[in-house]
Amino acid sequence: MLRTSQTLKRSRDLIGKAIPFYVVNSMLPPIVIFALSRAESVVYALLAPLVAYEAACLLSLAFLLAGRNALGEYSLEPARRLLLVAGVMGLVTALVIGGVVVLQARRNIIQTLTDTRGQERVKKESSAK
């Protein structure tokens, strides 16, 4: 049980380290739009892709925070699914590093789930005897 709580704490710490990458990258499109605001023809050509990228950044940040909250509530299955989406999106929207860190945290959660299920199976088998 101690190993499980340490693994979950490590996963939560990894997610905490990834959040700045998600936030910084979500601030880039507004900065680019502001910087290009003087060049009207360029900003209109880039506006739609930058807005779409900003929406993807914010969506991946929302998945990341929802996964962190699910992990804090020990809802490991929902956390696993949410962090998968956040990690894959983070490869593009969190400067690659954020996505890799979140996927590592997800791997720790999967390991915890595997260990927990194995312990439950052993307890059931020993109580049946």
Short mmCIF file of C-alpha atoms in Angstrom, two decimals, residues 22 56-68 82 86:
data_model
loop_
_atom_site.label_atom_id
_atom_site.label_comp_id
_atom_site.label_asym_id
_atom_site.label_seq_id
_atom_site.Cartn_x
_atom_site.Cartn_y
_atom_site.Cartn_z
CA TYR A 22 0.99 23.52 -21.02
CA ALA A 56 -6.31 22.78 -28.68
CA CYS A 57 -3.89 24.11 -26.03
CA LEU A 58 -6.71 25.05 -23.69
CA LEU A 59 -8.48 21.74 -24.25
CA SER A 60 -5.33 19.76 -23.45
CA LEU A 61 -4.81 21.87 -20.32
CA ALA A 62 -8.40 21.14 -19.28
CA PHE A 63 -7.82 17.39 -19.75
CA LEU A 64 -4.61 17.62 -17.74
CA LEU A 65 -6.26 19.41 -14.83
CA ALA A 66 -9.24 17.04 -14.88
CA GLY A 67 -6.85 14.09 -14.81
CA ARG A 68 -4.94 15.61 -11.91
CA LEU A 82 -7.85 11.72 -19.15
CA ALA A 86 -3.73 15.15 -22.24
#
